[in-house]
Coordinates of C-alpha atoms and ligand atoms in Angstrom, one line a residue:
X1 CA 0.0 0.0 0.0
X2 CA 1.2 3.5 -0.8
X3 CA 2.4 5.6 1.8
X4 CA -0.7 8.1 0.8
X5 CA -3.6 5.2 0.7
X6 CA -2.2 4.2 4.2
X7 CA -2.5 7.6 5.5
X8 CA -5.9 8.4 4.0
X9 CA -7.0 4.9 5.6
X10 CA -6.0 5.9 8.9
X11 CA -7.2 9.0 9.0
X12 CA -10.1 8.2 7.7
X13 CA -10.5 5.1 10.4
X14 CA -9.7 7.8 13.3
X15 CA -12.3 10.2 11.9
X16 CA -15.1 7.3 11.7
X17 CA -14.0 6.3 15.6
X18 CA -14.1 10.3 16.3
X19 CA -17.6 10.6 14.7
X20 CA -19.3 8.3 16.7
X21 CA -18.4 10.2 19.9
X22 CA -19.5 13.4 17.7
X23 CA -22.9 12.0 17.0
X24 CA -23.6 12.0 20.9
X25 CA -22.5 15.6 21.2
X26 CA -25.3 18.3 22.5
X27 CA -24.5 21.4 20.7
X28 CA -26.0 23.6 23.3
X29 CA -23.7 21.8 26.3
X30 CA -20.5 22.2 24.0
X31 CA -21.1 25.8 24.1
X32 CA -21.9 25.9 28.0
X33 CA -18.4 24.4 28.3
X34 CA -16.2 26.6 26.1
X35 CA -16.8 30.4 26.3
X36 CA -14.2 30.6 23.7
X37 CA -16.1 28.6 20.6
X38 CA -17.7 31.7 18.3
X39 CA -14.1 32.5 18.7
X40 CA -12.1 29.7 18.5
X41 CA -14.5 28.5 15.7
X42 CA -14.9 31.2 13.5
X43 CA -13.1 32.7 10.4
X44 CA -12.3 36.2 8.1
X45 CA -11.6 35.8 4.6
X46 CA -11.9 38.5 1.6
X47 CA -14.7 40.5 3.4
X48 CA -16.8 37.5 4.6
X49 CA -17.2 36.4 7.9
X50 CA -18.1 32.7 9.1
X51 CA -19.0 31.2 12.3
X52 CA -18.8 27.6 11.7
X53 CA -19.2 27.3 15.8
X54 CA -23.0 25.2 15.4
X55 CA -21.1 22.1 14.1
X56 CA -20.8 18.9 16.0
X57 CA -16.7 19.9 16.2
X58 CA -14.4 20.5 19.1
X59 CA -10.4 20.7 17.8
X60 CA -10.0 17.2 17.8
X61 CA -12.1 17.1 15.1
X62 CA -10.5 20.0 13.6
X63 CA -7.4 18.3 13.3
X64 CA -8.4 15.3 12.4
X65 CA -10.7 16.3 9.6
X66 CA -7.5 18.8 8.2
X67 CA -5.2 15.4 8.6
X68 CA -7.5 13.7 6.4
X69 CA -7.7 16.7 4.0
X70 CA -3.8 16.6 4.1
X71 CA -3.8 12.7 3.1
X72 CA -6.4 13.5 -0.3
X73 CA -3.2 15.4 -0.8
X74 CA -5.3 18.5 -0.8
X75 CA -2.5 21.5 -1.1
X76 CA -1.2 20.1 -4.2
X77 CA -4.4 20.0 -5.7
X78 CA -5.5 23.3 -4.8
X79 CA -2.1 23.8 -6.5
X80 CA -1.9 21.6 -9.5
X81 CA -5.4 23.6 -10.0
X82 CA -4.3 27.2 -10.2
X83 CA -1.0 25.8 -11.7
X84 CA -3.3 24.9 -15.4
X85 CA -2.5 20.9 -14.5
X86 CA -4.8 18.9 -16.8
X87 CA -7.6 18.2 -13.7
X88 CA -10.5 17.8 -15.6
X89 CA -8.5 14.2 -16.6
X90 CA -11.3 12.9 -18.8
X91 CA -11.2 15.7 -20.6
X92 CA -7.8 16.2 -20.3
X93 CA -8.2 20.6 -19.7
X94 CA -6.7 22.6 -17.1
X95 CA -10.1 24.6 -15.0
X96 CA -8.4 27.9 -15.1
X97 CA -12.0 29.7 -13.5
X98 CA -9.1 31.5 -11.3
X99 CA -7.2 33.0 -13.9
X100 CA -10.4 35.2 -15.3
X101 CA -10.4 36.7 -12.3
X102 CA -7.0 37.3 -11.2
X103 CA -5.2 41.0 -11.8
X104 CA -4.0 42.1 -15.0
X105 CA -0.6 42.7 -14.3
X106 CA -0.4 38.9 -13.2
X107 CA 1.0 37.2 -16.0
X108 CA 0.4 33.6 -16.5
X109 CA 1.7 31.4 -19.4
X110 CA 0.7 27.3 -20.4
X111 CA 2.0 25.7 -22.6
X112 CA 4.0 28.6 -24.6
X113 CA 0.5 30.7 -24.9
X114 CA 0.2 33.6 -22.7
X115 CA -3.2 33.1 -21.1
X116 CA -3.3 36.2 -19.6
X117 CA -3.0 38.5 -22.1
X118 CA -6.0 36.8 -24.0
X119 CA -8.0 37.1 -20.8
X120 CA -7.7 40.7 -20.2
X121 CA -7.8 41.2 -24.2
X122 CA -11.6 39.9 -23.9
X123 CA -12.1 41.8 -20.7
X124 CA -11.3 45.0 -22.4
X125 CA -13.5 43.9 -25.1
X126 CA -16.5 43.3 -23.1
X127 CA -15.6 46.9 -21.4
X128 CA -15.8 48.5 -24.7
X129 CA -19.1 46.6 -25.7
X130 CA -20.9 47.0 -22.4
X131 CA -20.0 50.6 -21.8
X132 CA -21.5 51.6 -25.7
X133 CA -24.6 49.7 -24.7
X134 CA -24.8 51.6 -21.3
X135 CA -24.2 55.2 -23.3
X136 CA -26.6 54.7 -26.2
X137 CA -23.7 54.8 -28.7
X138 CA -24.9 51.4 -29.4
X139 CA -28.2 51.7 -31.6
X140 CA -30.8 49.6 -32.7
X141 CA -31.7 49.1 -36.0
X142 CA -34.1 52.1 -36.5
X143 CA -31.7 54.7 -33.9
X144 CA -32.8 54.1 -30.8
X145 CA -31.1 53.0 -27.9
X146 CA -31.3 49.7 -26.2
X147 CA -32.9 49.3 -23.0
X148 CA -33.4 45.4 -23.0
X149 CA -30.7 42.9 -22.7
X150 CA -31.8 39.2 -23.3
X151 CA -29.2 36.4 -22.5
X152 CA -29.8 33.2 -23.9
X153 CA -28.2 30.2 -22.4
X154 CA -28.9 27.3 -20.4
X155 CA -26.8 26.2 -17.2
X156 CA -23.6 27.8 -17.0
X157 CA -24.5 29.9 -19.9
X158 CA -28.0 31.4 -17.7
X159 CA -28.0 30.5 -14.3
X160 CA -24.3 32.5 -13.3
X161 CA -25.1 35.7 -15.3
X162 CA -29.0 35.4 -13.6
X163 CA -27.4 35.1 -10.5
X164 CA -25.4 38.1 -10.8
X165 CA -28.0 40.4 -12.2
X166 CA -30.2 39.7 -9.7
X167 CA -27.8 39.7 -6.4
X168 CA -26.6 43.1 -8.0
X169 CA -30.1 44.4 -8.8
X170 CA -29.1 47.9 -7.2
X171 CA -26.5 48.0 -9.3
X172 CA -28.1 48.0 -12.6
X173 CA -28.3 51.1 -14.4
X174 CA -31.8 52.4 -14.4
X175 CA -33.9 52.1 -17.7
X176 CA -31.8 48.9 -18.5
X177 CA -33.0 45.7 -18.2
X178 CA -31.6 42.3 -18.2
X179 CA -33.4 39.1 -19.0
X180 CA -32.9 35.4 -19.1
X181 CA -34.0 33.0 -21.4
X182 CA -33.1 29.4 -21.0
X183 CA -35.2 26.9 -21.7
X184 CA -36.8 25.3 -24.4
X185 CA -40.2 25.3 -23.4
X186 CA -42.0 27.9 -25.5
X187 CA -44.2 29.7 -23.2
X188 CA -40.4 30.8 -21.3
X189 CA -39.7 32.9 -25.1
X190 CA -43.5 34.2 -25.2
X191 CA -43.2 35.7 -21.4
X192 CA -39.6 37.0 -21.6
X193 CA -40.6 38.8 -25.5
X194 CA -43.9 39.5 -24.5
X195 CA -42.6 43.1 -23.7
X196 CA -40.0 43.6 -25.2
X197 CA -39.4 46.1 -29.0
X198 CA -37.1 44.4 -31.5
X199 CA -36.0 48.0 -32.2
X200 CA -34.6 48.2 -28.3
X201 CA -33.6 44.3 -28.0
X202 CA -29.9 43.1 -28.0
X203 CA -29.7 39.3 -27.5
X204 CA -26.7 37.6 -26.1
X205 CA -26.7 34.4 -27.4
X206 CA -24.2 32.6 -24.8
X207 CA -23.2 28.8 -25.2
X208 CA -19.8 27.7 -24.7
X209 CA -20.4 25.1 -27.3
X210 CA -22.9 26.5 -29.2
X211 CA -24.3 23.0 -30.0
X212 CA -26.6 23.3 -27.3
X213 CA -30.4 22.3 -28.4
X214 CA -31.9 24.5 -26.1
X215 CA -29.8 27.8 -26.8
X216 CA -30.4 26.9 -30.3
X217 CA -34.2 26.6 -30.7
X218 CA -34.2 29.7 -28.4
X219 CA -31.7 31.9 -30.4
X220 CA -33.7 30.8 -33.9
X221 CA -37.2 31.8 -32.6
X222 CA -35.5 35.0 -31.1
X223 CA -34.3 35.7 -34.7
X224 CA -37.4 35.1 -36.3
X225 CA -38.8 37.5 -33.8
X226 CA -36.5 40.0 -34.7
X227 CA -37.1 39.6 -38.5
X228 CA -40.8 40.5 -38.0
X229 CA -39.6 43.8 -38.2
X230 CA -36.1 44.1 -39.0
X231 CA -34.0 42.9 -41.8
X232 CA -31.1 40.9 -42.1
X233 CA -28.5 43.0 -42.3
X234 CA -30.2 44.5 -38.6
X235 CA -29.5 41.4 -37.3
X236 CA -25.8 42.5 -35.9
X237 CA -27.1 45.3 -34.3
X238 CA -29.3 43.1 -32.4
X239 CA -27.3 40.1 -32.1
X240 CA -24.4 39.3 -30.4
X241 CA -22.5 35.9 -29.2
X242 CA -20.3 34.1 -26.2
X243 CA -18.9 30.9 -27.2
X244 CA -15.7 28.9 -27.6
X245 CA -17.0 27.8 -31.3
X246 CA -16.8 30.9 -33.9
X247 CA -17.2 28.2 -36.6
X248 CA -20.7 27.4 -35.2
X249 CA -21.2 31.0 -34.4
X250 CA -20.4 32.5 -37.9
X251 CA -23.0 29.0 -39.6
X252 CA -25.5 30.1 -37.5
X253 CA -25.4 33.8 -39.1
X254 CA -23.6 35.9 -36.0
X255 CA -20.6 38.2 -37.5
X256 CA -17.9 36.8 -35.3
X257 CA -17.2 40.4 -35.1
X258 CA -19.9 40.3 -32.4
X259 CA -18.4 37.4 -30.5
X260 CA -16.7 37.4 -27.4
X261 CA -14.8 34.2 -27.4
X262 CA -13.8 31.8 -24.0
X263 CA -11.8 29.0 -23.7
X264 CA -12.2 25.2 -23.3
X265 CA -10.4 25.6 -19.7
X266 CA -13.3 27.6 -18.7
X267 CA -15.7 24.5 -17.8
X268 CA -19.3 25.8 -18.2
X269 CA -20.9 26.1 -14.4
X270 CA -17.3 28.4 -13.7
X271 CA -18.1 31.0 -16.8
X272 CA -19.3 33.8 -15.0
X273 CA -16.6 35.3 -14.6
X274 CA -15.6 34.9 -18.6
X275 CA -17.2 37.0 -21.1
X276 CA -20.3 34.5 -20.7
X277 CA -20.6 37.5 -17.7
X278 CA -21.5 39.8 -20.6
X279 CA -25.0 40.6 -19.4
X280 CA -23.7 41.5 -15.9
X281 CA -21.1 43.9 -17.3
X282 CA -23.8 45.5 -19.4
X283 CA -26.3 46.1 -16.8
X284 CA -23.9 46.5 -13.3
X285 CA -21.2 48.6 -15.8
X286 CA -17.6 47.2 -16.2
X287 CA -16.0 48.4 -13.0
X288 CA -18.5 46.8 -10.9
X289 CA -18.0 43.7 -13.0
X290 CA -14.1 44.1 -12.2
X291 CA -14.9 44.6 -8.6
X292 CA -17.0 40.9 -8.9
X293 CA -13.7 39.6 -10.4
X294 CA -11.0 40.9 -7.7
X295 CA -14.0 39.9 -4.8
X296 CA -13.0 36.3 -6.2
X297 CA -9.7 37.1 -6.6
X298 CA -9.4 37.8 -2.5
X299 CA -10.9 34.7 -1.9
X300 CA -8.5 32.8 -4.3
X301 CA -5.9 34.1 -2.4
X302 CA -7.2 33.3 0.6
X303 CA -7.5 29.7 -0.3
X304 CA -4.1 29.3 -1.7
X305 CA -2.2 30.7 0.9
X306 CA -4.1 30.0 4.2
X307 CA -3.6 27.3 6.4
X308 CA -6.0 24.6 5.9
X309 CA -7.6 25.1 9.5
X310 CA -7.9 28.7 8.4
X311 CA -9.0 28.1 5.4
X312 CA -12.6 29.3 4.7
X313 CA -14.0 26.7 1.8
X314 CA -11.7 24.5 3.7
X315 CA -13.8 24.4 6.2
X316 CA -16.5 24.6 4.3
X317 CA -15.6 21.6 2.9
X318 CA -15.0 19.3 5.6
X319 CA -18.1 20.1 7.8
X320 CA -20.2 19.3 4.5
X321 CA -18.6 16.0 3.9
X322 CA -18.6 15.4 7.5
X323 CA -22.5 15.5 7.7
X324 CA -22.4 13.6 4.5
X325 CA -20.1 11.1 5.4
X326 CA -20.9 9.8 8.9
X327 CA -24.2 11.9 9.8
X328 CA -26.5 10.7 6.6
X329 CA -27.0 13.9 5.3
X330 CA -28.2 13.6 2.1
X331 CA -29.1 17.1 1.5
X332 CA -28.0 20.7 2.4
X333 CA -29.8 24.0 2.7
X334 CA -28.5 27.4 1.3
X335 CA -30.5 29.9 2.9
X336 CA -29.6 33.2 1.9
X337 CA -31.6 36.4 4.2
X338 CA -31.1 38.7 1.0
X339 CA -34.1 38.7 -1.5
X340 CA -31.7 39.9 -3.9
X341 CA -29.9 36.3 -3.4
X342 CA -32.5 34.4 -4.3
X343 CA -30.9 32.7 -7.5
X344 CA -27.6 31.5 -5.0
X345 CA -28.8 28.5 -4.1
X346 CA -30.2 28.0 -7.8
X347 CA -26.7 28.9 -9.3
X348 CA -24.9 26.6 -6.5
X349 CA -27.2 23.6 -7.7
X350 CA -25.4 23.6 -10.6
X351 CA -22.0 24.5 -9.6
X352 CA -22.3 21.7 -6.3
X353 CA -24.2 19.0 -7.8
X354 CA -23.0 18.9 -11.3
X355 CA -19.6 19.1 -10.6
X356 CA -19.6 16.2 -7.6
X357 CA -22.9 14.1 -8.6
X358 CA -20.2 11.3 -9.5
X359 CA -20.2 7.9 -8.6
X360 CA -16.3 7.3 -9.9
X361 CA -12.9 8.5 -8.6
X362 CA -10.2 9.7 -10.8
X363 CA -9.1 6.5 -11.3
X364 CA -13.0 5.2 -12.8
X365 CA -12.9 2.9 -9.3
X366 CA -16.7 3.1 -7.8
X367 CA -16.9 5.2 -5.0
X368 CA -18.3 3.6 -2.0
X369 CA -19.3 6.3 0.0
X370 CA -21.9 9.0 -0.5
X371 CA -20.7 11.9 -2.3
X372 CA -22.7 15.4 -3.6
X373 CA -25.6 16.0 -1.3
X374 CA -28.6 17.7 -2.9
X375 CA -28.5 21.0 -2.6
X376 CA -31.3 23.0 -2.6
X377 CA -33.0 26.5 -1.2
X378 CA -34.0 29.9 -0.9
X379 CA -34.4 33.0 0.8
X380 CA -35.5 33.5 4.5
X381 CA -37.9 34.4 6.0
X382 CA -39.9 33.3 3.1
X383 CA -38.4 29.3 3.8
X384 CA -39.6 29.9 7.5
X385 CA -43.3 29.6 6.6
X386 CA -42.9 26.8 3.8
X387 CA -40.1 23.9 4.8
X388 CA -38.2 24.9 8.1
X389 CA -40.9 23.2 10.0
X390 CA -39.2 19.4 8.5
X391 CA -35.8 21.4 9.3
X392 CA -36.7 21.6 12.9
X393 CA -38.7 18.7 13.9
X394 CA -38.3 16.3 10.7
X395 CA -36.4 13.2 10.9
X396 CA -33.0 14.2 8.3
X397 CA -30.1 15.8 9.5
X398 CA -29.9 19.2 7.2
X399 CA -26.7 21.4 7.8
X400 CA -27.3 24.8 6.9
X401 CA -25.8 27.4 5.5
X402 CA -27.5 31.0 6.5
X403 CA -25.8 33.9 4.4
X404 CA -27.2 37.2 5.0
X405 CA -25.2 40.7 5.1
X406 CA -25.4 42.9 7.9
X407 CA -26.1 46.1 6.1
X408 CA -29.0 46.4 3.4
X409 CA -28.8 48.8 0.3
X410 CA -32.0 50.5 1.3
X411 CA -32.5 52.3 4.8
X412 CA -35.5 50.4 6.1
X413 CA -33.1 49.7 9.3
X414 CA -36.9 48.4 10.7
X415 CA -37.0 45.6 8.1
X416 CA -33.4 44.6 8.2
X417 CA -33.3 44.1 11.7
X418 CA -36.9 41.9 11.4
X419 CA -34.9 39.8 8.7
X420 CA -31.7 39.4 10.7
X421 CA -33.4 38.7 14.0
X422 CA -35.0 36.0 12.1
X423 CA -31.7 34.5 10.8
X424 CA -30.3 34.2 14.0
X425 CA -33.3 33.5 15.8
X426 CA -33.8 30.1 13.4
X427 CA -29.8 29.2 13.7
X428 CA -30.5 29.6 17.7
X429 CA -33.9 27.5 17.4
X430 CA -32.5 24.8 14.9
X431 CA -29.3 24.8 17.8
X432 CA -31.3 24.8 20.8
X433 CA -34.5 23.3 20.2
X434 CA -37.1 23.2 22.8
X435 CA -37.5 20.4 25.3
X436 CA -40.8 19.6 26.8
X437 CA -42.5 22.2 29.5
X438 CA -44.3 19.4 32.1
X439 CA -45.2 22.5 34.1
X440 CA -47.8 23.8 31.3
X441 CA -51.9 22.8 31.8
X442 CA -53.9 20.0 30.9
X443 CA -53.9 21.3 27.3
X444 CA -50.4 22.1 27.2
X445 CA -49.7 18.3 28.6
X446 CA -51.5 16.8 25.7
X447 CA -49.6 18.6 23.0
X448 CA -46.3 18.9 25.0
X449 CA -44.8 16.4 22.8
X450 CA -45.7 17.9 19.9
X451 CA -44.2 21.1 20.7
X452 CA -40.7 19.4 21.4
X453 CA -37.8 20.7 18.8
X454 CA -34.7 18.3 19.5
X455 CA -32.9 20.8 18.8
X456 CA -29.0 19.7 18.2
X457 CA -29.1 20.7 14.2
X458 CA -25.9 22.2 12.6
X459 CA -25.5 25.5 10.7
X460 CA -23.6 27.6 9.2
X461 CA -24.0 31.6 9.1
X462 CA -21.9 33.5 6.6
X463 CA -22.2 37.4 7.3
X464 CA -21.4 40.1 4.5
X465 CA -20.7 43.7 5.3
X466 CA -22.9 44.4 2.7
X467 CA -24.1 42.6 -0.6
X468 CA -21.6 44.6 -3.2
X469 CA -20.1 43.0 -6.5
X470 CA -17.1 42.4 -4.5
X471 CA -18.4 40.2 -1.8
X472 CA -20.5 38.5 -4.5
X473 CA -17.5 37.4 -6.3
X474 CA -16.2 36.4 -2.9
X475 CA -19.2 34.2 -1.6
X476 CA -19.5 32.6 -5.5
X477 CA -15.4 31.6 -5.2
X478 CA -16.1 30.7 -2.1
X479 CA -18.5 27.9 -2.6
X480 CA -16.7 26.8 -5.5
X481 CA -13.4 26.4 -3.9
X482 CA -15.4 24.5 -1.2
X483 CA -16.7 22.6 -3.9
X484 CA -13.4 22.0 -5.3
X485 CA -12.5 20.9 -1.9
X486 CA -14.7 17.8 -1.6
X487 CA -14.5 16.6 -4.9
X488 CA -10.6 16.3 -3.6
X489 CA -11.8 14.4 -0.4
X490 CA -14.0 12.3 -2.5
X491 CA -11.2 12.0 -5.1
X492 CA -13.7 13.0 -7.5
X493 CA -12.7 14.9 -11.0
X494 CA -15.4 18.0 -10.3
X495 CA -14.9 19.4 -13.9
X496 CA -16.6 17.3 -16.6
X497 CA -20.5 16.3 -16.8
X498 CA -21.2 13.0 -18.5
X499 CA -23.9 12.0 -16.2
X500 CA -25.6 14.6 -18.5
X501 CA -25.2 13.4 -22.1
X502 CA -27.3 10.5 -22.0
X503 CA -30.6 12.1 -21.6
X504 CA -29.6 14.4 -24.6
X505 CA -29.1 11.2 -26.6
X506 CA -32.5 10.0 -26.1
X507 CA -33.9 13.4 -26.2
X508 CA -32.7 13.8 -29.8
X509 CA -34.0 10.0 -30.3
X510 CA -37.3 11.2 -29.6
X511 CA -37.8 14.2 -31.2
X512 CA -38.6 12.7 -34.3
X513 CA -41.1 10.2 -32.9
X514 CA -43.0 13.2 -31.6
X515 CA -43.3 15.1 -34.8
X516 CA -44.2 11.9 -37.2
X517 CA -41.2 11.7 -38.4
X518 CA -40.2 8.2 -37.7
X519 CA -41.0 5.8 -35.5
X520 CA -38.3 2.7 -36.0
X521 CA -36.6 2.8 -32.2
X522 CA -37.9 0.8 -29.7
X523 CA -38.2 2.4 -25.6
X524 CA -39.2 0.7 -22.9
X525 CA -43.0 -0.1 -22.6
X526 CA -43.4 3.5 -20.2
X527 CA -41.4 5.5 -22.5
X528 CA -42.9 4.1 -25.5
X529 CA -46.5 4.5 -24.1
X530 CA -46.3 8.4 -23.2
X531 CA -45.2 8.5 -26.8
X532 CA -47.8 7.2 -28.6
X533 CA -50.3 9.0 -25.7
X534 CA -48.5 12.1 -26.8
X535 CA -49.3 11.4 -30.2
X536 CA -53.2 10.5 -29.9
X537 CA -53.9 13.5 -28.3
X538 CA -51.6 16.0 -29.7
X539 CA -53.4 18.7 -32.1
Ligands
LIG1 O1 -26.0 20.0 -20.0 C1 -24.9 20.4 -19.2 C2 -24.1 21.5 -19.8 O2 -23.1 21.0 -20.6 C3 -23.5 22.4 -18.7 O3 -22.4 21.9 -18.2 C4 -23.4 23.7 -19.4 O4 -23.2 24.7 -18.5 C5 -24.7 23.8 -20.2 O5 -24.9 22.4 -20.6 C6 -24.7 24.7 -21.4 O6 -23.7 24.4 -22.3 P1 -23.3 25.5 -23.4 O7 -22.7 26.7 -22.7 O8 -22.2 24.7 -24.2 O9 -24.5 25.8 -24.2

């Protein structure tokens, strides 16, 4: 055995010994004995604050969980990562997400091509593009200026750019409006045009391969839309394109004068911060898009060079797959107090789930414990009154992760202390529970049980000065560094997706069946019967 496999193994047998003292840990009595623990278990990083002190930890735990960390071999990872190292194996690419974000004077070269000169070549480009949108220079097709932006995209392409817009809503420039289009059912196309002028429009037409079905259909009926009124040669006042593939671009009639191109080491769920951010830098303006970029850039720092203890998506990290791995967590709650977060936990989905949904480790050996959790939420208080009830007296384990910044971009101090005294308040409840009052009245003995909240239930709170592009790009690196990190402990590859190419087989399999075109495959007797149902009833 390996000197590293040996380690792993017994770290990984001392953690599993560890974990079953943790499971019989009262939170509430590990604070009553250690007046130091919001301290001692608490962290700064790029603006962001995190008290990681409701876990079933003490030190012990601390150490052990950053030995076993140390025996995935995380540091030279992390390293081999920023470095450009091929780890996206299967698809033998480098995931260079850090390098869009780092400073321009920071020159980094792979391979005998100097990466960051084509970086900040695109930035500039984007600058120039977004700031003649922003100052009418940029007309439509009959002189006026625009005042819609529609991205269309789908994953990566949609749901990092949506994020953005919306966390930065106060941001945007009044009388501009972003939109997002992503998927293929029609009635998405008819609400997001519904409003909208062709002679005011610019689409975005964003798809890293620009073979995406969705993006496609979307981007053709777009066009037709647009040649209702305009011509053809309108088209590339109105049209625009993000992508990796200029061939595919310039066949599906975009001047690849319009395109702002990325790069295959930019996988798809990490393009945000690549010109696929277009739509953010033309509603927030480019130097609040920079900001985003060096908010990112702090906590990329902060990850390479702190200690792992002190490291924040470390930590992150480790308490997730500590819940996941000996606590049975199968899922975990984002629960952002910001209404202007409300597409994190949408965008994290993605990022979490698609890059660690994996069943094999690097080495295509089955993995036999669990790996991604689901991960799922939205924004308090609103959560409060629909599924925190099965959070505080269901039968799962659900760590949390509350996010919320202190100071709000209006001056309702009122409200914001309502929605803060509500984060807290549910951390404390979910911590403390309530235990059974015998001393209540004959009525308040019958339901005494049902009033019982065990209490004991992990979170995490995350606090923000305030919600600006730069702590945005700091809490987005954050959770994908600390998604990063556990694909490492599960020795997972966190940067390709082929769990999602089989359905788009079939999908294009069927598509023929359902307009008459053929009918010479053969499906399962379910599959096969919603078909020809489909088909009966269709008009
Ligand atoms: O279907 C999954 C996926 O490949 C994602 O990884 C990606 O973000 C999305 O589709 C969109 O892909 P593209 O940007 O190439 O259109």
């Amino acid at each position: 055995m390996s000197d590293s496999i040996s380690n792993k193994t017994a770290s990984l047998a001392a953690l599993s010994s560890h974990a079953s003292l943790a499971r019989a840990w009262q939170l509430p009595t590990l604070f009553a004995q250690d007046k130091q623990r919001f301290h001692d278990f608490s962290l700064e990083a790029a603006g962001l604050f995190l008290d990681y002190s409701k876990n079933h930890i003490d030190a012990t735990t601390v150490s052990l969980l950053t030995e076993f960390a140390h025996s995935c071999r995380l540091e030279q990872r992390r390293d081999a990562m920023f470095k450009g190292e091929p780890v996206n194996a299967t698809e033998q690419r480098p995931a260079l997400h850090t390098l869009l974000r780092a400073p321009a004077e920071q020159r980094f070269e792979l391979d005998g091509e100097v990466l960051s000169n084509d970086v900040q070549q695109v930035l500039d480009r984007m600058g120039q593009l977004s700031q003649r949108v922003r100052s009418g220079e940029w007309l439509g097709f009959t002189g006026k200026v625009i005042t819609d932006v529609v991205n269309i995209g789908i994953g990566g392409s949609d749901l990092g750019p949506a994020m953005a817009c919306a966390a930065l809503r106060p941001f945007i420039k009044p009388g501009l409006r972003a939109h997002f289009l992503s998927n293929v059912d029609g009635h998405a196309i008819d609400a997001v045009l519904a409003d909208l002028s062709p002679e005011t429009t610019l689409f975005i037409v964003a798809s890293k391969s620009f073979t995406t079905q969705e993006t496609l259909i979307n981007a053709r009926v777009a066009r037709e839309w647009f040649l209702n009124k305009g011509k053809t040669a309108d088209l590339a006042k109105h049209f625009v394109a993000v992508s990796t593939n200029a061939k595919a671009v310039a066949e599906f009639g975009i001047d690849t004068a319009n395109m702002l191109p990325f790069w295959d080491w930019v996988g798809g769920r990490y393009s945000v911060w690549s010109a696929i951010g277009l739509s953010v830098a033309i509603a927030v303006g480019m130097d609040n898009f920079r900001a985003f970029l060096a908010g990112a850039h702090a906590m990329d720092t902060h990850f390479r060079k702190s200690p792992l203890e002190q490291n924040m998506p470390v930590m992150l990290g480790l308490l997730g797959w500590w819940y996941r791995q000996y606590f049975g967590s199968a899922s975990h709650l984002i629960a952002p107090y910001h209404e202007d977060l409300r597409l994190f936990p949408v965008h994290l989905q993605q990022v979490d789930m698609e890059s660690n949904g994996k069943r094999v480790t690097n080495a295509g050996i089955p993995i036999t414990s669990p790996t991604a959790p689901v991960i799922w939420g939205s924004t308090g208080t609103n959560g409060q009154h629909a599924y925190f009830q099965m959070l505080h007296q269901g039968t799962d384990l659900v760590p949390v992760d509350f996010i919320a910044a202190i100071n709000p971009s209006h001056d309702r101090a009122n409200q914001q202390h309502t929605l803060l005294a509500n984060c807290f308040a549910q951390a404390e409840a979910l911590m403390v529970g309530h235990q059974k009052d015998e001393r209540s009245g004959h009525e308040g003995e019958a339901l005494a049980e049902f009033r019982v909240l065990p209490g004991n239930r992990p979170s995490n709170t995350l606090l923000m000065d305030k919600l600006t592009p730069t702590s945005l790009g700091a809490l987005l690196a954050l959770y994908e560094h600390k998604t990063f990190v556990q694909g490492v402990l599960w020795d997972i590859n966190s940067f390709d997706q082929w769990g999602v190419e089989r359905g788009k087989t079939l999908a294009a399999r069927i598509l023929p069946e359902l307009e008459g075109k053929t009918s010479s495959h053969t499906h399962d007797g379910s599959t096969a019967g919603l078909i020809a149902r489909t088909l009966q009833k269709k008009r």
